[in-house]
């Protein structure tokens, strides 16, 4: 995988000037017997989203990549939404991922298994624009499409296809800026339990 990524996006000559966010802009899914699917950025400024498949349709087929999707700005983070069990149970499942840019997120759908007909069918489903710079995103493991977003002003928002973008927490004090958020891994939690971390000396909140 590392050899593939280095050939796809060669390192810059001056490695000391690499942006610190480049190391976490990869997310993957274990699809059981169908192999692995890895989302990664490519393009001149890493503004394109792409999916890499560890195996093809047949056992002897080599690894392959999907087409690319333009997101409009360098991708700083990838996350995958939904239950990993769903990707193991059916080869027709769609994997939903989110690519975080500067002030927007692009929701991407990709097949969980490669066939000759669908390898090019990665799609941009939704593009979310936020009123501030996005600091962190996370996907719910309990819903097919649910995303939480933290912006630099300390506001926590969540998104799903039905409700759109909704504010969960805002107007925090300056000393309580939110750093990141995560969903609880506790199964069968409805609604999803969303936790966020704030700077010391405060403690994490939960809703």
mmCIF file of N, CA and C in Angstrom, residues 81-178:
data_model
loop_
_atom_site.group_PDB
_atom_site.id
_atom_site.type_symbol
_atom_site.label_atom_id
_atom_site.label_comp_id
_atom_site.label_asym_id
_atom_site.label_seq_id
_atom_site.Cartn_x
_atom_site.Cartn_y
_atom_site.Cartn_z
ATOM 1 N N UNK A 81 -18.267 6.118 7.557
ATOM 2 C CA UNK A 81 -19.499 6.028 8.337
ATOM 3 C C UNK A 81 -20.096 4.636 8.222
ATOM 4 N N UNK A 82 -20.925 4.263 9.200
ATOM 5 C CA UNK A 82 -21.647 3.002 9.129
ATOM 6 C C UNK A 82 -20.970 1.874 9.860
ATOM 7 N N UNK A 83 -21.686 0.769 9.978
ATOM 8 C CA UNK A 83 -21.213 -0.409 10.693
ATOM 9 C C UNK A 83 -20.289 -1.242 9.824
ATOM 10 N N UNK A 84 -19.154 -1.652 10.385
ATOM 11 C CA UNK A 84 -18.240 -2.522 9.652
ATOM 12 C C UNK A 84 -18.884 -3.869 9.351
ATOM 13 N N UNK A 85 -19.822 -4.305 10.201
ATOM 14 C CA UNK A 85 -20.497 -5.587 9.980
ATOM 15 C C UNK A 85 -21.256 -5.593 8.658
ATOM 16 N N UNK A 86 -21.807 -4.444 8.278
ATOM 17 C CA UNK A 86 -22.576 -4.361 7.030
ATOM 18 C C UNK A 86 -21.684 -4.608 5.823
ATOM 19 N N UNK A 87 -20.433 -4.170 5.901
ATOM 20 C CA UNK A 87 -19.529 -4.351 4.772
ATOM 21 C C UNK A 87 -19.065 -5.796 4.656
ATOM 22 N N UNK A 88 -19.117 -6.533 5.759
ATOM 23 C CA UNK A 88 -18.770 -7.955 5.727
ATOM 24 C C UNK A 88 -19.933 -8.798 5.206
ATOM 25 N N UNK A 89 -21.176 -8.338 5.469
ATOM 26 C CA UNK A 89 -22.344 -9.182 5.239
ATOM 27 C C UNK A 89 -22.800 -9.214 3.787
ATOM 28 N N UNK A 90 -22.511 -8.185 3.018
ATOM 29 C CA UNK A 90 -22.993 -8.148 1.644
ATOM 30 C C UNK A 90 -21.995 -7.446 0.746
ATOM 31 N N UNK A 91 -21.775 -8.001 -0.415
ATOM 32 C CA UNK A 91 -20.823 -7.410 -1.352
ATOM 33 C C UNK A 91 -21.436 -6.273 -2.153
ATOM 34 N N UNK A 92 -22.741 -6.052 -2.018
ATOM 35 C CA UNK A 92 -23.401 -4.982 -2.757
ATOM 36 C C UNK A 92 -23.521 -3.704 -1.934
ATOM 37 N N UNK A 93 -22.995 -3.711 -0.717
ATOM 38 C CA UNK A 93 -23.120 -2.544 0.153
ATOM 39 C C UNK A 93 -22.319 -1.370 -0.396
ATOM 40 N N UNK A 94 -22.802 -0.179 -0.088
ATOM 41 C CA UNK A 94 -22.087 1.043 -0.418
ATOM 42 C C UNK A 94 -21.368 1.531 0.839
ATOM 43 N N UNK A 95 -20.120 1.895 0.694
ATOM 44 C CA UNK A 95 -19.363 2.470 1.795
ATOM 45 C C UNK A 95 -19.466 3.983 1.692
ATOM 46 N N UNK A 96 -19.936 4.620 2.770
ATOM 47 C CA UNK A 96 -20.030 6.073 2.799
ATOM 48 C C UNK A 96 -18.860 6.632 3.596
ATOM 49 N N UNK A 97 -18.164 7.573 3.002
ATOM 50 C CA UNK A 97 -17.032 8.222 3.653
ATOM 51 C C UNK A 97 -17.185 9.728 3.505
ATOM 52 N N UNK A 98 -16.487 10.471 4.362
ATOM 53 C CA UNK A 98 -16.499 11.929 4.285
ATOM 54 C C UNK A 98 -15.069 12.425 4.148
ATOM 55 N N UNK A 99 -14.865 13.357 3.232
ATOM 56 C CA UNK A 99 -13.568 13.988 3.030
ATOM 57 C C UNK A 99 -13.642 15.411 3.564
ATOM 58 N N UNK A 100 -12.807 15.716 4.557
ATOM 59 C CA UNK A 100 -12.826 17.049 5.180
ATOM 60 C C UNK A 100 -11.876 17.985 4.448
ATOM 61 N N UNK A 101 -12.420 19.109 4.010
ATOM 62 C CA UNK A 101 -11.616 20.168 3.434
ATOM 63 C C UNK A 101 -11.463 21.312 4.417
ATOM 64 N N UNK A 102 -11.332 22.530 3.900
ATOM 65 C CA UNK A 102 -11.114 23.699 4.753
ATOM 66 C C UNK A 102 -12.395 24.110 5.473
ATOM 67 N N UNK A 103 -13.449 24.338 4.717
ATOM 68 C CA UNK A 103 -14.731 24.733 5.304
ATOM 69 C C UNK A 103 -15.878 23.859 4.808
ATOM 70 N N UNK A 104 -15.572 22.727 4.205
ATOM 71 C CA UNK A 104 -16.637 21.869 3.698
ATOM 72 C C UNK A 104 -16.251 20.403 3.825
ATOM 73 N N UNK A 105 -17.273 19.545 3.754
ATOM 74 C CA UNK A 105 -17.085 18.092 3.733
ATOM 75 C C UNK A 105 -17.792 17.532 2.504
ATOM 76 N N UNK A 106 -17.160 16.614 1.833
ATOM 77 C CA UNK A 106 -17.763 15.931 0.695
ATOM 78 C C UNK A 106 -18.090 14.504 1.097
ATOM 79 N N UNK A 107 -19.370 14.139 1.017
ATOM 80 C CA UNK A 107 -19.808 12.784 1.342
ATOM 81 C C UNK A 107 -19.671 11.930 0.088
ATOM 82 N N UNK A 108 -18.956 10.820 0.215
ATOM 83 C CA UNK A 108 -18.615 9.971 -0.924
ATOM 84 C C UNK A 108 -19.201 8.582 -0.723
ATOM 85 N N UNK A 109 -19.720 7.990 -1.794
ATOM 86 C CA UNK A 109 -20.213 6.611 -1.766
ATOM 87 C C UNK A 109 -19.381 5.780 -2.731
ATOM 88 N N UNK A 110 -18.902 4.630 -2.245
ATOM 89 C CA UNK A 110 -18.091 3.745 -3.080
ATOM 90 C C UNK A 110 -18.555 2.311 -2.889
ATOM 91 N N UNK A 111 -18.518 1.478 -3.921
ATOM 92 C CA UNK A 111 -18.879 0.062 -3.764
ATOM 93 C C UNK A 111 -17.933 -0.619 -2.785
ATOM 94 N N UNK A 112 -18.465 -1.553 -1.998
ATOM 95 C CA UNK A 112 -17.614 -2.277 -1.054
ATOM 96 C C UNK A 112 -16.844 -3.405 -1.733
ATOM 97 N N UNK A 113 -17.240 -3.742 -2.953
ATOM 98 C CA UNK A 113 -16.564 -4.799 -3.704
ATOM 99 C C UNK A 113 -16.435 -4.382 -5.158
ATOM 100 N N UNK A 114 -15.299 -4.650 -5.735
ATOM 101 C CA UNK A 114 -15.042 -4.277 -7.123
ATOM 102 C C UNK A 114 -15.616 -5.313 -8.075
ATOM 103 N N UNK A 115 -16.311 -4.839 -9.099
ATOM 104 C CA UNK A 115 -16.660 -5.659 -10.256
ATOM 105 C C UNK A 115 -16.272 -4.869 -11.500
ATOM 106 N N UNK A 116 -16.314 -5.514 -12.635
ATOM 107 C CA UNK A 116 -15.937 -4.812 -13.865
ATOM 108 C C UNK A 116 -16.901 -3.677 -14.184
ATOM 109 N N UNK A 117 -18.099 -3.736 -13.647
ATOM 110 C CA UNK A 117 -19.105 -2.721 -13.957
ATOM 111 C C UNK A 117 -19.117 -1.561 -12.976
ATOM 112 N N UNK A 118 -18.617 -1.759 -11.748
ATOM 113 C CA UNK A 118 -18.813 -0.709 -10.752
ATOM 114 C C UNK A 118 -17.541 -0.037 -10.263
ATOM 115 N N UNK A 119 -16.371 -0.459 -10.747
ATOM 116 C CA UNK A 119 -15.139 0.110 -10.215
ATOM 117 C C UNK A 119 -15.062 1.616 -10.456
ATOM 118 N N UNK A 120 -15.769 2.094 -11.459
ATOM 119 C CA UNK A 120 -15.734 3.526 -11.747
ATOM 120 C C UNK A 120 -16.877 4.287 -11.081
ATOM 121 N N UNK A 121 -17.650 3.610 -10.252
ATOM 122 C CA UNK A 121 -18.887 4.214 -9.762
ATOM 123 C C UNK A 121 -18.762 4.846 -8.383
ATOM 124 N N UNK A 122 -17.620 5.359 -8.009
ATOM 125 C CA UNK A 122 -17.518 6.171 -6.810
ATOM 126 C C UNK A 122 -18.238 7.492 -7.084
ATOM 127 N N UNK A 123 -19.028 7.961 -6.109
ATOM 128 C CA UNK A 123 -19.892 9.124 -6.327
ATOM 129 C C UNK A 123 -19.756 10.126 -5.190
ATOM 130 N N UNK A 124 -19.887 11.395 -5.533
ATOM 131 C CA UNK A 124 -20.017 12.455 -4.535
ATOM 132 C C UNK A 124 -21.503 12.650 -4.272
ATOM 133 N N UNK A 125 -21.965 12.278 -3.087
ATOM 134 C CA UNK A 125 -23.395 12.322 -2.778
ATOM 135 C C UNK A 125 -23.845 13.702 -2.314
ATOM 136 N N UNK A 126 -23.083 14.302 -1.392
ATOM 137 C CA UNK A 126 -23.466 15.585 -0.799
ATOM 138 C C UNK A 126 -22.198 16.388 -0.541
ATOM 139 N N UNK A 127 -22.295 17.695 -0.685
ATOM 140 C CA UNK A 127 -21.202 18.579 -0.288
ATOM 141 C C UNK A 127 -21.730 19.529 0.774
ATOM 142 N N UNK A 128 -21.188 19.424 1.986
ATOM 143 C CA UNK A 128 -21.630 20.232 3.113
ATOM 144 C C UNK A 128 -20.717 21.437 3.273
ATOM 145 N N UNK A 129 -21.308 22.626 3.341
ATOM 146 C CA UNK A 129 -20.541 23.845 3.584
ATOM 147 C C UNK A 129 -20.819 24.336 4.993
ATOM 148 N N UNK A 130 -19.777 24.607 5.754
ATOM 149 C CA UNK A 130 -19.890 25.063 7.132
ATOM 150 C C UNK A 130 -19.479 26.525 7.234
ATOM 151 N N UNK A 131 -20.003 27.257 8.245
ATOM 152 C CA UNK A 131 -19.706 28.685 8.370
ATOM 153 C C UNK A 131 -18.353 28.987 8.995
ATOM 154 N N UNK A 132 -17.489 28.006 9.135
ATOM 155 C CA UNK A 132 -16.169 28.233 9.713
ATOM 156 C C UNK A 132 -15.220 27.127 9.315
ATOM 157 N N UNK A 133 -13.961 27.298 9.669
ATOM 158 C CA UNK A 133 -12.951 26.292 9.361
ATOM 159 C C UNK A 133 -13.229 25.025 10.168
ATOM 160 N N UNK A 134 -13.191 23.880 9.500
ATOM 161 C CA UNK A 134 -13.487 22.604 10.158
ATOM 162 C C UNK A 134 -12.220 22.066 10.811
ATOM 163 N N UNK A 135 -12.360 21.700 12.083
ATOM 164 C CA UNK A 135 -11.215 21.209 12.851
ATOM 165 C C UNK A 135 -11.143 19.686 12.894
ATOM 166 N N UNK A 136 -12.298 19.021 12.952
ATOM 167 C CA UNK A 136 -12.306 17.564 13.083
ATOM 168 C C UNK A 136 -13.677 17.044 12.673
ATOM 169 N N UNK A 137 -13.713 15.834 12.099
ATOM 170 C CA UNK A 137 -14.973 15.168 11.793
ATOM 171 C C UNK A 137 -14.889 13.726 12.272
ATOM 172 N N UNK A 138 -16.035 13.130 12.514
ATOM 173 C CA UNK A 138 -16.088 11.716 12.878
ATOM 174 C C UNK A 138 -17.397 11.129 12.381
ATOM 175 N N UNK A 139 -17.393 9.848 12.059
ATOM 176 C CA UNK A 139 -18.581 9.179 11.553
ATOM 177 C C UNK A 139 -19.185 8.247 12.574
ATOM 178 N N UNK A 140 -20.496 8.137 12.572
ATOM 179 C CA UNK A 140 -21.183 7.236 13.494
ATOM 180 C C UNK A 140 -21.027 5.788 13.029
ATOM 181 N N UNK A 141 -20.690 4.880 13.954
ATOM 182 C CA UNK A 141 -20.630 3.461 13.601
ATOM 183 C C UNK A 141 -21.991 2.780 13.638
ATOM 184 N N UNK A 142 -23.027 3.528 14.050
ATOM 185 C CA UNK A 142 -24.349 2.936 14.242
ATOM 186 C C UNK A 142 -25.347 3.331 13.161
ATOM 187 N N UNK A 143 -24.988 4.256 12.292
ATOM 188 C CA UNK A 143 -25.900 4.726 11.247
ATOM 189 C C UNK A 143 -25.176 4.705 9.912
ATOM 190 N N UNK A 144 -25.921 4.405 8.864
ATOM 191 C CA UNK A 144 -25.318 4.320 7.533
ATOM 192 C C UNK A 144 -24.727 5.649 7.105
ATOM 193 N N UNK A 145 -25.391 6.745 7.504
ATOM 194 C CA UNK A 145 -24.912 8.071 7.124
ATOM 195 C C UNK A 145 -25.181 9.039 8.265
ATOM 196 N N UNK A 146 -24.195 9.235 9.108
ATOM 197 C CA UNK A 146 -24.285 10.225 10.188
ATOM 198 C C UNK A 146 -22.878 10.711 10.497
ATOM 199 N N UNK A 147 -22.750 12.020 10.593
ATOM 200 C CA UNK A 147 -21.443 12.655 10.696
ATOM 201 C C UNK A 147 -21.486 13.738 11.766
ATOM 202 N N UNK A 148 -20.415 13.870 12.543
ATOM 203 C CA UNK A 148 -20.278 14.965 13.502
ATOM 204 C C UNK A 148 -19.097 15.829 13.089
ATOM 205 N N UNK A 149 -19.240 17.139 13.281
ATOM 206 C CA UNK A 149 -18.247 18.102 12.812
ATOM 207 C C UNK A 149 -17.913 19.083 13.927
ATOM 208 N N UNK A 150 -16.634 19.380 14.105
ATOM 209 C CA UNK A 150 -16.175 20.408 15.038
ATOM 210 C C UNK A 150 -15.515 21.518 14.232
ATOM 211 N N UNK A 151 -15.949 22.768 14.450
ATOM 212 C CA UNK A 151 -15.315 23.909 13.793
ATOM 213 C C UNK A 151 -14.439 24.653 14.798
ATOM 214 N N UNK A 152 -13.585 25.534 14.300
ATOM 215 C CA UNK A 152 -12.576 26.165 15.151
ATOM 216 C C UNK A 152 -13.176 27.071 16.220
ATOM 217 N N UNK A 153 -14.419 27.479 16.063
ATOM 218 C CA UNK A 153 -15.043 28.317 17.089
ATOM 219 C C UNK A 153 -15.604 27.494 18.240
ATOM 220 N N UNK A 154 -15.400 26.169 18.227
ATOM 221 C CA UNK A 154 -15.867 25.328 19.315
ATOM 222 C C UNK A 154 -17.264 24.785 19.135
ATOM 223 N N UNK A 155 -17.872 24.996 17.973
ATOM 224 C CA UNK A 155 -19.227 24.506 17.732
ATOM 225 C C UNK A 155 -19.189 23.054 17.252
ATOM 226 N N UNK A 156 -20.075 22.233 17.831
ATOM 227 C CA UNK A 156 -20.219 20.840 17.415
ATOM 228 C C UNK A 156 -21.525 20.704 16.639
ATOM 229 N N UNK A 157 -21.453 20.155 15.454
ATOM 230 C CA UNK A 157 -22.639 19.944 14.632
ATOM 231 C C UNK A 157 -22.708 18.490 14.200
ATOM 232 N N UNK A 158 -23.909 18.042 13.858
ATOM 233 C CA UNK A 158 -24.077 16.705 13.311
ATOM 234 C C UNK A 158 -24.874 16.800 12.016
ATOM 235 N N UNK A 159 -24.659 15.827 11.143
ATOM 236 C CA UNK A 159 -25.367 15.791 9.865
ATOM 237 C C UNK A 159 -25.880 14.394 9.609
ATOM 238 N N UNK A 160 -27.097 14.321 9.069
ATOM 239 C CA UNK A 160 -27.609 13.093 8.474
ATOM 240 C C UNK A 160 -28.484 13.499 7.290
ATOM 241 N N UNK A 161 -28.775 12.582 6.367
ATOM 242 C CA UNK A 161 -29.508 12.960 5.156
ATOM 243 C C UNK A 161 -30.894 13.523 5.434
ATOM 244 N N UNK A 162 -31.546 13.035 6.480
ATOM 245 C CA UNK A 162 -32.906 13.474 6.768
ATOM 246 C C UNK A 162 -32.943 14.854 7.432
ATOM 247 N N UNK A 163 -32.099 15.065 8.425
ATOM 248 C CA UNK A 163 -32.151 16.310 9.195
ATOM 249 C C UNK A 163 -31.201 17.386 8.734
ATOM 250 N N UNK A 164 -30.264 17.056 7.850
ATOM 251 C CA UNK A 164 -29.284 18.042 7.431
ATOM 252 C C UNK A 164 -28.304 18.361 8.551
ATOM 253 N N UNK A 165 -27.733 19.544 8.505
ATOM 254 C CA UNK A 165 -26.764 19.972 9.514
ATOM 255 C C UNK A 165 -27.501 20.589 10.694
ATOM 256 N N UNK A 166 -27.227 20.092 11.892
ATOM 257 C CA UNK A 166 -27.850 20.593 13.116
ATOM 258 C C UNK A 166 -26.774 20.883 14.152
ATOM 259 N N UNK A 167 -26.961 21.959 14.915
ATOM 260 C CA UNK A 167 -26.006 22.322 15.959
ATOM 261 C C UNK A 167 -26.269 21.509 17.212
ATOM 262 N N UNK A 168 -25.214 20.902 17.750
ATOM 263 C CA UNK A 168 -25.308 20.117 18.981
ATOM 264 C C UNK A 168 -24.843 20.934 20.170
ATOM 265 N N UNK A 169 -23.730 21.643 20.019
ATOM 266 C CA UNK A 169 -23.166 22.446 21.099
ATOM 267 C C UNK A 169 -22.501 23.677 20.507
ATOM 268 N N UNK A 170 -22.767 24.848 21.105
ATOM 269 C CA UNK A 170 -22.148 26.070 20.615
ATOM 270 C C UNK A 170 -21.993 27.063 21.761
ATOM 271 N N UNK A 171 -21.392 28.219 21.445
ATOM 272 C CA UNK A 171 -21.205 29.297 22.417
ATOM 273 C C UNK A 171 -20.421 28.842 23.634
ATOM 274 N N UNK A 172 -19.364 28.066 23.411
ATOM 275 C CA UNK A 172 -18.499 27.678 24.512
ATOM 276 C C UNK A 172 -17.574 28.836 24.870
ATOM 277 N N UNK A 173 -17.108 28.844 26.111
ATOM 278 C CA UNK A 173 -16.147 29.847 26.524
ATOM 279 C C UNK A 173 -14.828 29.631 25.792
ATOM 280 N N UNK A 174 -14.044 30.695 25.717
ATOM 281 C CA UNK A 174 -12.792 30.619 24.971
ATOM 282 C C UNK A 174 -11.887 29.520 25.519
ATOM 283 N N UNK A 175 -11.865 29.325 26.843
ATOM 284 C CA UNK A 175 -10.990 28.322 27.454
ATOM 285 C C UNK A 175 -11.493 26.898 27.247
ATOM 286 N N UNK A 176 -12.707 26.766 26.721
ATOM 287 C CA UNK A 176 -13.312 25.445 26.561
ATOM 288 C C UNK A 176 -13.461 25.056 25.092
ATOM 289 N N UNK A 177 -12.533 25.467 24.277
ATOM 290 C CA UNK A 177 -12.627 25.139 22.859
ATOM 291 C C UNK A 177 -12.616 23.630 22.655
ATOM 292 N N UNK A 178 -13.518 23.175 21.804
ATOM 293 C CA UNK A 178 -13.599 21.744 21.533
ATOM 294 C C UNK A 178 -12.416 21.327 20.655
#
